[in-house]
């Protein structure tokens, strides 16, 4: 009998019953006031008159009128860069103990995003809230006694002046609560290994020693880890070695492009729970099984704003124009794509995280990530978003009975002087690229009127190159991003695309 599991499940059930009455709009209003009050005496708070904002009849409106939008480049240039030299009380009281390194999807050098003690606690609390929400999924008590494989970047953080640096998954894993350590795998010793391939080799060698009930990580790297374990032990599927595996907590990117290839590694279906943890904070998690949407964490150190995702509001580099309108949670609408803005306990203010979201349930504050502002392809008027591209990949998988875990695209002016959408698609089957291109073009025309119009005018065609999925992984490895918080560039500009094509040719 799972005595410990029954105790844990009972505590979860009771605690969740007391925490389910949260009003997201009211919670957000309180979070904003607490953020402003805490930071009012910082240089940023004094510069933007936080004390006066707090006295306004409508604090949210006064805040949006007084403080401009910031992307990473802007806030780092004007404020955060001084933190590297030990400055204090800039955009948040004190000096951050950690910096999350994030090169994202397009940058060549790492961003350094401050992670304060308050943010560490906020991430821990969001994680606890996610665990409490598991009561809605009706797992048996013995599930809560199984171990959890958290596959992220190395926990061997690097010292830089008076702070430590590493990817957010490594920072959070190095700060796991003491009571969780007996559940956490691969354990502290293996998690500190810097080389991702070596770390996964150790996981494969130790796999039989663990009773894994849940996985957590970015789908592409979890897949590679599972493949390594399966190959090392000569298995048919992962459930032959981890029979009690029931849950995959997916984060970082949309799971849908990986669904078919991921499921091929399993002996039977498992529960997929989406999460939204970025270098800037723990934004949302799936709180109930009736939907695959995620509930915003509205009461825990992050204040959200939303800008309608329209071409006229987005610059070519993906940042917002100065006068783009924003709304708070109380004014959002269903099924409208928004650019997400956050203000946080790490001193990010009206910060453009780079993601677009849409609400599936306003009352519950539930969202889906619909894309990236930099992955919005509108070079020739096609207005093609990542969610439309992901949908098209799924349709290709269905039509051709295949798996497509990775892809990237560029609107490229080719040798005849005309624009084409040039796709590289990761696939291991012997498919015909012309057939794929024709089907892909058709799916996108049906799904997107703007794309169909562009195809009749400036966009002359679709070109497809089919390459092994491993090439995408090696591209990340060459950029020193293997196994970390990696989001493959779904859309590239022509300059970056040329580097990509040169890399692909070098792999042949």
CSV table of C-alpha atoms in Angstrom, one decimal:
chain,number,residue,atom,x,y,z
A,1,UNK,CA,0.0,0.0,0.0
A,2,UNK,CA,1.3,3.4,-1.0
A,3,UNK,CA,1.2,5.0,2.5
A,4,UNK,CA,3.4,8.0,1.8
A,5,UNK,CA,1.7,8.5,-1.6
A,6,UNK,CA,-1.8,8.5,0.1
A,7,UNK,CA,-0.5,11.1,2.6
A,8,UNK,CA,0.9,13.3,-0.1
A,9,UNK,CA,-2.2,13.0,-2.3
A,10,UNK,CA,-4.4,13.8,0.7
A,11,UNK,CA,-2.4,17.0,1.5
A,12,UNK,CA,-2.6,18.0,-2.2
A,13,UNK,CA,-6.4,17.4,-2.3
A,14,UNK,CA,-7.0,19.5,0.9
A,15,UNK,CA,-4.7,22.3,0.0
A,16,UNK,CA,-6.1,22.6,-3.5
A,17,UNK,CA,-9.6,22.9,-2.2
A,18,UNK,CA,-8.5,26.0,-0.3
A,19,UNK,CA,-6.6,27.6,-3.1
A,20,UNK,CA,-9.1,27.2,-6.0
A,21,UNK,CA,-11.1,30.4,-5.3
A,22,UNK,CA,-8.5,32.8,-6.7
A,23,UNK,CA,-9.8,35.7,-8.7
A,24,UNK,CA,-7.1,36.3,-11.4
A,25,UNK,CA,-8.0,39.9,-12.1
A,26,UNK,CA,-8.0,40.9,-8.4
A,27,UNK,CA,-4.8,38.9,-7.9
A,28,UNK,CA,-3.1,40.8,-10.7
A,29,UNK,CA,-4.1,44.2,-9.3
A,30,UNK,CA,-2.5,43.2,-6.0
A,31,UNK,CA,0.7,41.9,-7.6
A,32,UNK,CA,1.2,45.2,-9.5
A,33,UNK,CA,0.8,47.2,-6.4
A,34,UNK,CA,3.3,45.0,-4.5
A,35,UNK,CA,5.8,45.2,-7.3
A,36,UNK,CA,5.6,49.0,-7.5
A,37,UNK,CA,5.7,49.4,-3.7
A,38,UNK,CA,8.8,47.2,-3.4
A,39,UNK,CA,10.7,48.9,-6.2
A,40,UNK,CA,9.6,52.5,-5.6
A,41,UNK,CA,12.9,53.6,-4.1
A,42,UNK,CA,15.1,51.9,-6.7
A,43,UNK,CA,16.6,54.1,-9.4
A,44,UNK,CA,14.0,52.8,-11.9
A,45,UNK,CA,11.2,53.4,-9.5
A,46,UNK,CA,12.3,56.9,-8.8
A,47,UNK,CA,12.8,57.6,-12.5
A,48,UNK,CA,9.3,56.5,-13.4
A,49,UNK,CA,7.5,57.9,-10.4
A,50,UNK,CA,6.3,54.7,-8.9
A,51,UNK,CA,5.1,56.5,-5.8
A,52,UNK,CA,2.8,58.7,-7.8
A,53,UNK,CA,1.6,55.7,-9.8
A,54,UNK,CA,0.6,54.0,-6.6
A,55,UNK,CA,-1.5,57.0,-5.6
A,56,UNK,CA,-3.5,57.0,-8.9
A,57,UNK,CA,-7.2,56.0,-9.0
A,58,UNK,CA,-6.3,53.5,-11.7
A,59,UNK,CA,-2.9,52.1,-10.9
A,60,UNK,CA,-2.7,49.8,-14.0
A,61,UNK,CA,-3.6,52.7,-16.3
A,62,UNK,CA,-1.1,55.1,-14.7
A,63,UNK,CA,1.6,52.4,-14.9
A,64,UNK,CA,1.1,51.8,-18.6
A,65,UNK,CA,1.1,55.5,-19.4
A,66,UNK,CA,4.2,56.3,-17.4
A,67,UNK,CA,6.5,53.3,-18.1
A,68,UNK,CA,7.6,52.5,-21.7
A,69,UNK,CA,8.0,49.1,-23.2
A,70,UNK,CA,11.3,47.3,-22.8
A,71,UNK,CA,12.8,44.4,-24.7
A,72,UNK,CA,16.0,42.9,-23.5
A,73,UNK,CA,18.3,45.1,-25.6
A,74,UNK,CA,16.6,48.3,-24.3
A,75,UNK,CA,16.5,47.4,-20.6
A,76,UNK,CA,20.0,46.0,-20.7
A,77,UNK,CA,21.4,49.0,-22.4
A,78,UNK,CA,19.7,51.5,-20.1
A,79,UNK,CA,19.7,49.6,-16.8
A,80,UNK,CA,20.8,46.0,-16.4
A,81,UNK,CA,24.3,46.3,-17.9
A,82,UNK,CA,25.4,48.1,-14.7
A,83,UNK,CA,24.5,45.1,-12.6
A,84,UNK,CA,27.4,43.2,-14.1
A,85,UNK,CA,29.7,45.7,-12.4
A,86,UNK,CA,28.0,45.2,-9.0
A,87,UNK,CA,25.5,48.1,-9.1
A,88,UNK,CA,22.6,47.8,-6.7
A,89,UNK,CA,19.0,49.0,-6.4
A,90,UNK,CA,18.7,49.6,-10.2
A,91,UNK,CA,15.4,48.0,-11.3
A,92,UNK,CA,14.9,46.0,-8.1
A,93,UNK,CA,16.2,46.4,-4.5
A,94,UNK,CA,19.6,44.9,-3.9
A,95,UNK,CA,21.8,43.0,-6.3
A,96,UNK,CA,20.7,39.7,-7.9
A,97,UNK,CA,22.4,36.5,-6.8
A,98,UNK,CA,22.0,34.8,-10.2
A,99,UNK,CA,21.9,35.7,-13.8
A,100,UNK,CA,20.1,33.4,-16.3
A,101,UNK,CA,22.0,33.0,-19.5
A,102,UNK,CA,19.8,32.9,-22.5
A,103,UNK,CA,20.8,33.2,-26.1
A,104,UNK,CA,17.2,32.5,-27.0
A,105,UNK,CA,16.7,31.6,-30.6
A,106,UNK,CA,18.4,34.3,-32.6
A,107,UNK,CA,21.1,36.0,-30.6
A,108,UNK,CA,24.7,35.0,-31.0
A,109,UNK,CA,25.8,36.1,-27.5
A,110,UNK,CA,24.0,35.2,-24.2
A,111,UNK,CA,21.5,37.5,-22.6
A,112,UNK,CA,22.1,37.9,-18.9
A,113,UNK,CA,18.7,38.1,-17.2
A,114,UNK,CA,18.7,38.9,-13.4
A,115,UNK,CA,17.2,36.3,-11.1
A,116,UNK,CA,16.6,37.6,-7.6
A,117,UNK,CA,16.0,35.6,-4.4
A,118,UNK,CA,12.3,36.6,-4.7
A,119,UNK,CA,12.2,35.1,-8.2
A,120,UNK,CA,13.6,31.9,-7.0
A,121,UNK,CA,10.9,31.7,-4.4
A,122,UNK,CA,8.3,32.6,-6.9
A,123,UNK,CA,9.4,29.8,-9.2
A,124,UNK,CA,9.4,27.4,-6.3
A,125,UNK,CA,5.9,28.4,-5.3
A,126,UNK,CA,4.6,28.1,-8.9
A,127,UNK,CA,6.1,24.7,-9.0
A,128,UNK,CA,4.3,23.8,-5.7
A,129,UNK,CA,1.0,25.1,-7.1
A,130,UNK,CA,1.5,23.0,-10.2
A,131,UNK,CA,1.9,19.9,-8.0
A,132,UNK,CA,-1.2,20.9,-6.1
A,133,UNK,CA,-3.1,21.0,-9.4
A,134,UNK,CA,-2.3,17.4,-10.0
A,135,UNK,CA,-5.3,16.5,-7.8
A,136,UNK,CA,-7.4,17.3,-10.9
A,137,UNK,CA,-5.7,14.6,-12.9
A,138,UNK,CA,-6.8,11.7,-10.7
A,139,UNK,CA,-3.5,9.9,-10.4
A,140,UNK,CA,-3.3,7.0,-8.0
A,141,UNK,CA,-1.6,7.5,-4.7
A,142,UNK,CA,1.5,5.4,-5.6
A,143,UNK,CA,2.3,8.0,-8.4
A,144,UNK,CA,3.3,10.4,-5.7
A,145,UNK,CA,6.0,8.1,-4.5
A,146,UNK,CA,7.8,7.8,-7.9
A,147,UNK,CA,10.9,9.7,-8.9
A,148,UNK,CA,10.9,12.7,-11.3
A,149,UNK,CA,13.5,13.1,-14.1
A,150,UNK,CA,14.2,16.8,-14.6
A,151,UNK,CA,16.4,17.2,-17.7
A,152,UNK,CA,17.8,20.7,-18.1
A,153,UNK,CA,21.1,22.5,-18.3
A,154,UNK,CA,24.0,21.9,-15.9
A,155,UNK,CA,23.6,22.9,-12.3
A,156,UNK,CA,27.4,23.7,-12.3
A,157,UNK,CA,26.9,27.4,-12.2
A,158,UNK,CA,29.7,29.7,-13.1
A,159,UNK,CA,31.0,32.5,-10.8
A,160,UNK,CA,31.1,36.0,-12.3
A,161,UNK,CA,32.1,38.8,-10.0
A,162,UNK,CA,29.6,38.6,-7.1
A,163,UNK,CA,26.9,36.4,-8.8
A,164,UNK,CA,26.4,33.0,-10.4
A,165,UNK,CA,25.5,32.4,-14.0
A,166,UNK,CA,23.8,29.5,-15.8
A,167,UNK,CA,20.6,28.7,-17.7
A,168,UNK,CA,17.4,29.0,-15.7
A,169,UNK,CA,16.8,25.2,-15.6
A,170,UNK,CA,20.2,24.8,-14.0
A,171,UNK,CA,19.6,27.7,-11.5
A,172,UNK,CA,16.2,26.2,-10.5
A,173,UNK,CA,17.5,22.7,-10.2
A,174,UNK,CA,20.4,23.9,-7.9
A,175,UNK,CA,17.7,25.4,-5.7
A,176,UNK,CA,15.3,22.6,-5.3
A,177,UNK,CA,13.7,22.3,-1.9
A,178,UNK,CA,15.4,19.8,0.5
A,179,UNK,CA,12.2,17.7,0.8
A,180,UNK,CA,12.2,17.1,-3.0
A,181,UNK,CA,15.8,15.9,-3.4
A,182,UNK,CA,15.0,12.3,-2.8
A,183,UNK,CA,12.5,12.4,-5.7
A,184,UNK,CA,14.8,14.4,-8.0
A,185,UNK,CA,16.7,12.6,-10.8
A,186,UNK,CA,19.3,12.4,-12.2
A,187,UNK,CA,20.5,13.7,-8.9
A,188,UNK,CA,23.0,16.4,-8.0
A,189,UNK,CA,26.2,14.7,-9.1
A,190,UNK,CA,25.0,13.9,-12.6
A,191,UNK,CA,23.2,17.2,-13.0
A,192,UNK,CA,26.4,19.1,-12.5
A,193,UNK,CA,28.1,17.5,-15.6
A,194,UNK,CA,28.6,20.3,-18.1
A,195,UNK,CA,28.8,18.2,-21.3
A,196,UNK,CA,25.2,17.3,-22.3
A,197,UNK,CA,26.2,14.1,-24.1
A,198,UNK,CA,28.2,12.9,-21.1
A,199,UNK,CA,25.4,13.7,-18.7
A,200,UNK,CA,22.9,11.7,-20.8
A,201,UNK,CA,25.3,8.8,-21.0
A,202,UNK,CA,25.4,8.7,-17.2
A,203,UNK,CA,21.6,8.8,-17.2
A,204,UNK,CA,21.4,5.9,-19.5
A,205,UNK,CA,23.9,3.9,-17.4
A,206,UNK,CA,21.9,4.5,-14.2
A,207,UNK,CA,18.4,4.2,-15.7
A,208,UNK,CA,17.7,0.8,-14.2
A,209,UNK,CA,18.3,2.1,-10.7
A,210,UNK,CA,15.4,4.6,-10.8
A,211,UNK,CA,11.7,4.3,-10.7
A,212,UNK,CA,10.7,7.2,-12.9
A,213,UNK,CA,7.1,8.4,-12.7
A,214,UNK,CA,7.4,11.7,-14.4
A,215,UNK,CA,9.7,13.5,-16.9
A,216,UNK,CA,10.2,17.3,-17.1
A,217,UNK,CA,12.1,19.2,-19.8
A,218,UNK,CA,12.1,20.5,-23.4
A,219,UNK,CA,10.6,17.9,-25.8
A,220,UNK,CA,13.5,17.6,-28.2
A,221,UNK,CA,16.1,16.9,-25.5
A,222,UNK,CA,13.8,14.6,-23.6
A,223,UNK,CA,13.4,12.6,-26.8
A,224,UNK,CA,17.1,12.3,-27.3
A,225,UNK,CA,17.6,11.2,-23.7
A,226,UNK,CA,14.9,8.6,-24.1
A,227,UNK,CA,16.4,7.3,-27.3
A,228,UNK,CA,19.8,7.0,-25.6
A,229,UNK,CA,18.3,5.0,-22.7
A,230,UNK,CA,16.4,2.8,-25.1
A,231,UNK,CA,19.5,2.1,-27.2
A,232,UNK,CA,21.8,1.6,-24.3
A,233,UNK,CA,19.6,-1.1,-22.8
A,234,UNK,CA,18.4,-2.5,-26.2
A,235,UNK,CA,14.7,-1.8,-25.4
A,236,UNK,CA,11.6,-1.6,-27.6
A,237,UNK,CA,10.3,1.4,-25.7
A,238,UNK,CA,11.0,3.4,-22.5
A,239,UNK,CA,8.2,1.7,-20.4
A,240,UNK,CA,10.3,-1.5,-20.5
A,241,UNK,CA,12.7,0.1,-18.0
A,242,UNK,CA,10.4,2.8,-16.4
A,243,UNK,CA,7.1,0.9,-16.3
A,244,UNK,CA,5.6,3.5,-13.9
A,245,UNK,CA,6.2,6.5,-16.2
A,246,UNK,CA,2.9,8.3,-16.3
A,247,UNK,CA,3.5,12.0,-16.9
A,248,UNK,CA,5.6,14.3,-19.1
A,249,UNK,CA,5.7,18.0,-18.0
A,250,UNK,CA,6.7,19.7,-21.2
A,251,UNK,CA,8.1,23.2,-21.3
A,252,UNK,CA,10.0,25.7,-23.4
A,253,UNK,CA,8.3,25.1,-26.8
A,254,UNK,CA,5.0,23.8,-28.1
A,255,UNK,CA,4.7,20.1,-27.7
A,256,UNK,CA,2.5,19.4,-30.7
A,257,UNK,CA,5.3,19.2,-33.3
A,258,UNK,CA,7.0,16.5,-31.2
A,259,UNK,CA,3.9,14.5,-30.3
A,260,UNK,CA,4.2,11.8,-32.9
A,261,UNK,CA,7.9,11.2,-32.5
A,262,UNK,CA,7.6,11.3,-28.7
A,263,UNK,CA,4.8,8.8,-28.5
A,264,UNK,CA,6.8,6.4,-30.7
A,265,UNK,CA,9.2,6.0,-27.7
A,266,UNK,CA,6.5,4.9,-25.3
A,267,UNK,CA,4.9,1.6,-24.6
A,268,UNK,CA,1.5,3.2,-23.8
A,269,UNK,CA,0.1,6.8,-23.7
A,270,UNK,CA,1.0,9.0,-20.8
A,271,UNK,CA,-0.3,12.3,-19.5
A,272,UNK,CA,1.2,15.5,-21.1
A,273,UNK,CA,1.2,18.6,-18.9
A,274,UNK,CA,2.3,21.8,-20.5
A,275,UNK,CA,4.3,24.4,-18.5
A,276,UNK,CA,5.6,27.9,-19.3
A,277,UNK,CA,8.9,28.5,-17.6
A,278,UNK,CA,11.2,31.0,-19.2
A,279,UNK,CA,14.4,32.6,-18.1
A,280,UNK,CA,12.3,35.5,-16.9
A,281,UNK,CA,10.0,33.5,-14.6
A,282,UNK,CA,7.4,30.8,-14.3
A,283,UNK,CA,4.5,32.1,-16.3
A,284,UNK,CA,1.8,29.4,-16.5
A,285,UNK,CA,1.0,25.7,-16.2
A,286,UNK,CA,-1.7,23.3,-17.2
A,287,UNK,CA,-4.0,23.1,-14.2
A,288,UNK,CA,-6.7,20.6,-15.4
A,289,UNK,CA,-7.0,17.7,-17.8
A,290,UNK,CA,-10.0,19.0,-19.7
A,291,UNK,CA,-7.8,21.3,-21.7
A,292,UNK,CA,-4.2,21.6,-22.9
A,293,UNK,CA,-4.3,25.3,-22.2
A,294,UNK,CA,-2.2,26.7,-19.3
A,295,UNK,CA,-3.3,28.9,-16.4
A,296,UNK,CA,-1.4,32.1,-15.9
A,297,UNK,CA,0.3,32.3,-12.5
A,298,UNK,CA,-1.5,35.5,-11.5
A,299,UNK,CA,-0.7,35.8,-7.8
A,300,UNK,CA,3.0,35.2,-7.6
A,301,UNK,CA,5.5,37.9,-8.5
A,302,UNK,CA,4.6,38.5,-12.2
A,303,UNK,CA,2.2,41.2,-13.6
A,304,UNK,CA,1.0,40.6,-17.1
A,305,UNK,CA,0.0,42.9,-19.9
A,306,UNK,CA,-1.1,42.2,-23.4
A,307,UNK,CA,-0.6,44.0,-26.8
A,308,UNK,CA,-2.8,42.8,-29.7
A,309,UNK,CA,-0.5,41.0,-32.1
A,310,UNK,CA,-0.9,43.0,-35.3
A,311,UNK,CA,1.7,43.7,-38.0
A,312,UNK,CA,1.4,47.5,-37.5
A,313,UNK,CA,2.5,47.1,-33.8
A,314,UNK,CA,5.6,45.0,-34.5
A,315,UNK,CA,9.0,46.2,-35.7
A,316,UNK,CA,11.1,44.0,-38.0
A,317,UNK,CA,13.2,42.8,-35.1
A,318,UNK,CA,10.1,41.7,-33.2
A,319,UNK,CA,10.0,44.5,-30.7
A,320,UNK,CA,6.9,46.7,-30.2
A,321,UNK,CA,6.4,50.2,-31.6
A,322,UNK,CA,6.2,52.9,-28.9
A,323,UNK,CA,2.5,53.6,-29.2
A,324,UNK,CA,1.2,50.1,-29.5
A,325,UNK,CA,-1.8,49.8,-27.1
A,326,UNK,CA,-1.8,47.4,-24.2
A,327,UNK,CA,-4.5,45.9,-22.0
A,328,UNK,CA,-4.5,44.2,-18.6
A,329,UNK,CA,-6.0,40.9,-17.8
A,330,UNK,CA,-9.5,42.3,-17.1
A,331,UNK,CA,-9.8,43.5,-20.7
A,332,UNK,CA,-8.4,40.6,-22.8
A,333,UNK,CA,-10.6,38.8,-25.3
A,334,UNK,CA,-10.9,35.2,-26.4
A,335,UNK,CA,-8.9,33.8,-29.4
A,336,UNK,CA,-7.0,37.1,-30.0
A,337,UNK,CA,-3.2,36.8,-30.3
A,338,UNK,CA,-1.4,39.1,-27.9
A,339,UNK,CA,2.2,40.0,-27.4
A,340,UNK,CA,3.0,39.1,-23.7
A,341,UNK,CA,4.5,41.8,-21.4
A,342,UNK,CA,5.7,41.0,-17.9
A,343,UNK,CA,6.8,43.0,-14.9
A,344,UNK,CA,8.5,40.9,-12.2
A,345,UNK,CA,10.2,40.5,-8.9
A,346,UNK,CA,13.5,40.3,-10.8
A,347,UNK,CA,13.2,43.9,-11.9
A,348,UNK,CA,11.8,43.4,-15.5
A,349,UNK,CA,9.3,46.2,-16.3
A,350,UNK,CA,6.8,46.0,-19.2
A,351,UNK,CA,9.2,43.5,-20.6
A,352,UNK,CA,8.6,42.0,-24.0
A,353,UNK,CA,9.4,38.3,-23.5
A,354,UNK,CA,9.0,37.6,-27.2
A,355,UNK,CA,6.1,35.2,-27.0
A,356,UNK,CA,2.6,35.6,-28.3
A,357,UNK,CA,-0.4,34.0,-26.5
A,358,UNK,CA,-4.1,33.6,-26.9
A,359,UNK,CA,-6.8,33.2,-24.2
A,360,UNK,CA,-8.9,30.0,-24.3
A,361,UNK,CA,-10.7,30.8,-21.1
A,362,UNK,CA,-10.6,34.4,-19.8
A,363,UNK,CA,-12.3,33.7,-16.4
A,364,UNK,CA,-9.7,31.1,-15.6
A,365,UNK,CA,-6.9,33.1,-17.2
A,366,UNK,CA,-5.9,30.2,-19.4
A,367,UNK,CA,-3.7,30.7,-22.4
A,368,UNK,CA,-1.9,28.9,-25.2
A,369,UNK,CA,1.4,30.1,-26.6
A,370,UNK,CA,0.8,30.8,-30.2
A,371,UNK,CA,4.2,31.8,-31.4
A,372,UNK,CA,7.2,34.2,-31.2
A,373,UNK,CA,7.2,37.8,-32.3
A,374,UNK,CA,10.5,37.1,-34.2
A,375,UNK,CA,9.0,34.0,-35.7
A,376,UNK,CA,6.2,35.9,-37.4
A,377,UNK,CA,6.8,35.6,-41.2
A,378,UNK,CA,5.4,38.7,-43.0
A,379,UNK,CA,8.2,39.5,-45.5
A,380,UNK,CA,5.9,39.3,-48.5
A,381,UNK,CA,2.6,39.8,-46.7
A,382,UNK,CA,2.0,36.2,-45.7
A,383,UNK,CA,1.4,37.0,-42.0
A,384,UNK,CA,2.3,33.4,-41.1
A,385,UNK,CA,2.6,32.6,-37.4
A,386,UNK,CA,4.2,29.7,-35.7
A,387,UNK,CA,1.0,28.1,-34.7
A,388,UNK,CA,-0.1,27.9,-38.4
A,389,UNK,CA,3.3,26.4,-39.3
A,390,UNK,CA,3.0,23.8,-36.5
A,391,UNK,CA,-0.6,23.0,-37.6
A,392,UNK,CA,0.7,22.5,-41.2
A,393,UNK,CA,3.5,20.1,-39.9
A,394,UNK,CA,0.8,18.0,-38.1
A,395,UNK,CA,-1.2,17.8,-41.3
A,396,UNK,CA,1.9,16.7,-43.2
A,397,UNK,CA,2.5,14.0,-40.6
A,398,UNK,CA,-1.1,12.7,-41.0
A,399,UNK,CA,-1.1,12.8,-44.8
A,400,UNK,CA,2.2,11.1,-45.3
A,401,UNK,CA,2.1,8.9,-42.2
A,402,UNK,CA,5.5,10.3,-41.0
A,403,UNK,CA,7.1,12.2,-38.1
A,404,UNK,CA,8.4,15.8,-38.4
A,405,UNK,CA,9.9,16.9,-35.1
A,406,UNK,CA,11.8,19.9,-36.4
A,407,UNK,CA,11.6,22.5,-39.2
A,408,UNK,CA,12.8,26.0,-40.1
A,409,UNK,CA,11.8,28.5,-42.8
A,410,UNK,CA,13.0,31.7,-44.5
A,411,UNK,CA,11.3,34.0,-47.0
A,412,UNK,CA,14.2,34.1,-49.4
A,413,UNK,CA,14.9,35.9,-52.6
A,414,UNK,CA,16.3,33.2,-54.9
A,415,UNK,CA,18.4,33.2,-58.0
A,416,UNK,CA,15.5,34.3,-60.3
A,417,UNK,CA,14.9,37.4,-58.1
A,418,UNK,CA,11.6,36.1,-56.8
A,419,UNK,CA,10.6,35.4,-53.2
A,420,UNK,CA,10.0,31.8,-52.1
A,421,UNK,CA,9.3,30.3,-48.7
A,422,UNK,CA,12.3,27.9,-48.3
A,423,UNK,CA,11.6,25.2,-45.7
A,424,UNK,CA,14.0,22.7,-44.1
A,425,UNK,CA,12.0,19.9,-42.6
A,426,UNK,CA,13.5,17.2,-40.3
A,427,UNK,CA,12.4,13.8,-41.5
A,428,UNK,CA,13.9,10.3,-41.6
A,429,UNK,CA,11.6,8.7,-44.2
A,430,UNK,CA,12.2,8.5,-47.9
A,431,UNK,CA,9.6,11.1,-48.9
A,432,UNK,CA,9.5,13.3,-52.1
A,433,UNK,CA,10.2,16.9,-51.4
A,434,UNK,CA,8.0,18.1,-54.3
A,435,UNK,CA,5.0,16.2,-52.9
A,436,UNK,CA,5.7,17.7,-49.4
A,437,UNK,CA,6.0,21.2,-50.9
A,438,UNK,CA,2.7,20.9,-52.8
A,439,UNK,CA,0.8,19.6,-49.8
A,440,UNK,CA,2.4,22.2,-47.4
A,441,UNK,CA,1.4,25.0,-49.8
A,442,UNK,CA,-2.1,23.7,-49.9
A,443,UNK,CA,-2.5,23.4,-46.2
A,444,UNK,CA,-1.3,26.9,-45.6
A,445,UNK,CA,-3.6,28.4,-48.2
A,446,UNK,CA,-6.6,26.8,-46.6
A,447,UNK,CA,-5.6,27.9,-43.1
A,448,UNK,CA,-4.5,31.5,-43.8
A,449,UNK,CA,-6.2,33.9,-46.2
A,450,UNK,CA,-3.2,36.3,-46.1
A,451,UNK,CA,-0.9,33.5,-47.1
A,452,UNK,CA,-3.2,32.6,-50.0
A,453,UNK,CA,-3.2,36.3,-51.2
A,454,UNK,CA,0.6,36.5,-50.9
A,455,UNK,CA,0.9,33.3,-53.0
A,456,UNK,CA,-1.0,35.0,-55.8
A,457,UNK,CA,1.3,38.0,-55.8
A,458,UNK,CA,4.8,38.4,-54.3
A,459,UNK,CA,5.3,34.9,-52.9
A,460,UNK,CA,6.1,32.7,-55.9
A,461,UNK,CA,6.3,29.3,-54.4
A,462,UNK,CA,7.4,26.9,-51.7
A,463,UNK,CA,10.7,25.0,-51.7
A,464,UNK,CA,11.3,22.1,-49.3
A,465,UNK,CA,14.6,20.4,-48.3
A,466,UNK,CA,14.2,17.2,-46.3
A,467,UNK,CA,17.1,16.5,-43.9
A,468,UNK,CA,17.6,14.2,-40.8
A,469,UNK,CA,16.3,15.7,-37.6
A,470,UNK,CA,19.8,15.1,-36.1
A,471,UNK,CA,21.1,18.0,-38.2
A,472,UNK,CA,18.9,20.4,-36.1
A,473,UNK,CA,20.3,19.0,-32.9
A,474,UNK,CA,23.9,19.4,-34.2
A,475,UNK,CA,23.1,23.0,-35.2
A,476,UNK,CA,22.2,23.7,-31.5
A,477,UNK,CA,25.3,21.8,-30.4
A,478,UNK,CA,27.5,24.0,-32.7
A,479,UNK,CA,25.9,27.0,-31.1
A,480,UNK,CA,26.8,25.6,-27.6
A,481,UNK,CA,23.1,25.3,-26.8
A,482,UNK,CA,22.7,21.5,-26.8
A,483,UNK,CA,20.4,20.3,-24.1
A,484,UNK,CA,19.5,23.7,-22.6
A,485,UNK,CA,16.6,26.1,-22.8
A,486,UNK,CA,16.7,25.8,-26.6
A,487,UNK,CA,14.1,27.0,-29.0
A,488,UNK,CA,15.0,26.1,-32.6
A,489,UNK,CA,14.7,29.1,-34.9
A,490,UNK,CA,11.4,28.4,-36.7
A,491,UNK,CA,11.9,31.6,-38.8
A,492,UNK,CA,15.3,33.0,-40.0
A,493,UNK,CA,16.2,36.1,-41.8
A,494,UNK,CA,18.2,35.7,-45.0
A,495,UNK,CA,21.6,36.4,-43.4
A,496,UNK,CA,21.1,33.8,-40.7
A,497,UNK,CA,19.5,31.4,-43.2
A,498,UNK,CA,22.7,31.4,-45.3
A,499,UNK,CA,24.7,30.4,-42.2
A,500,UNK,CA,22.2,27.6,-41.6
A,501,UNK,CA,22.3,26.4,-45.2
A,502,UNK,CA,26.2,26.4,-45.1
A,503,UNK,CA,26.0,24.4,-41.9
A,504,UNK,CA,23.5,21.9,-43.4
A,505,UNK,CA,25.8,21.4,-46.5
A,506,UNK,CA,28.7,20.8,-44.2
A,507,UNK,CA,26.8,17.9,-42.5
A,508,UNK,CA,26.3,16.0,-45.8
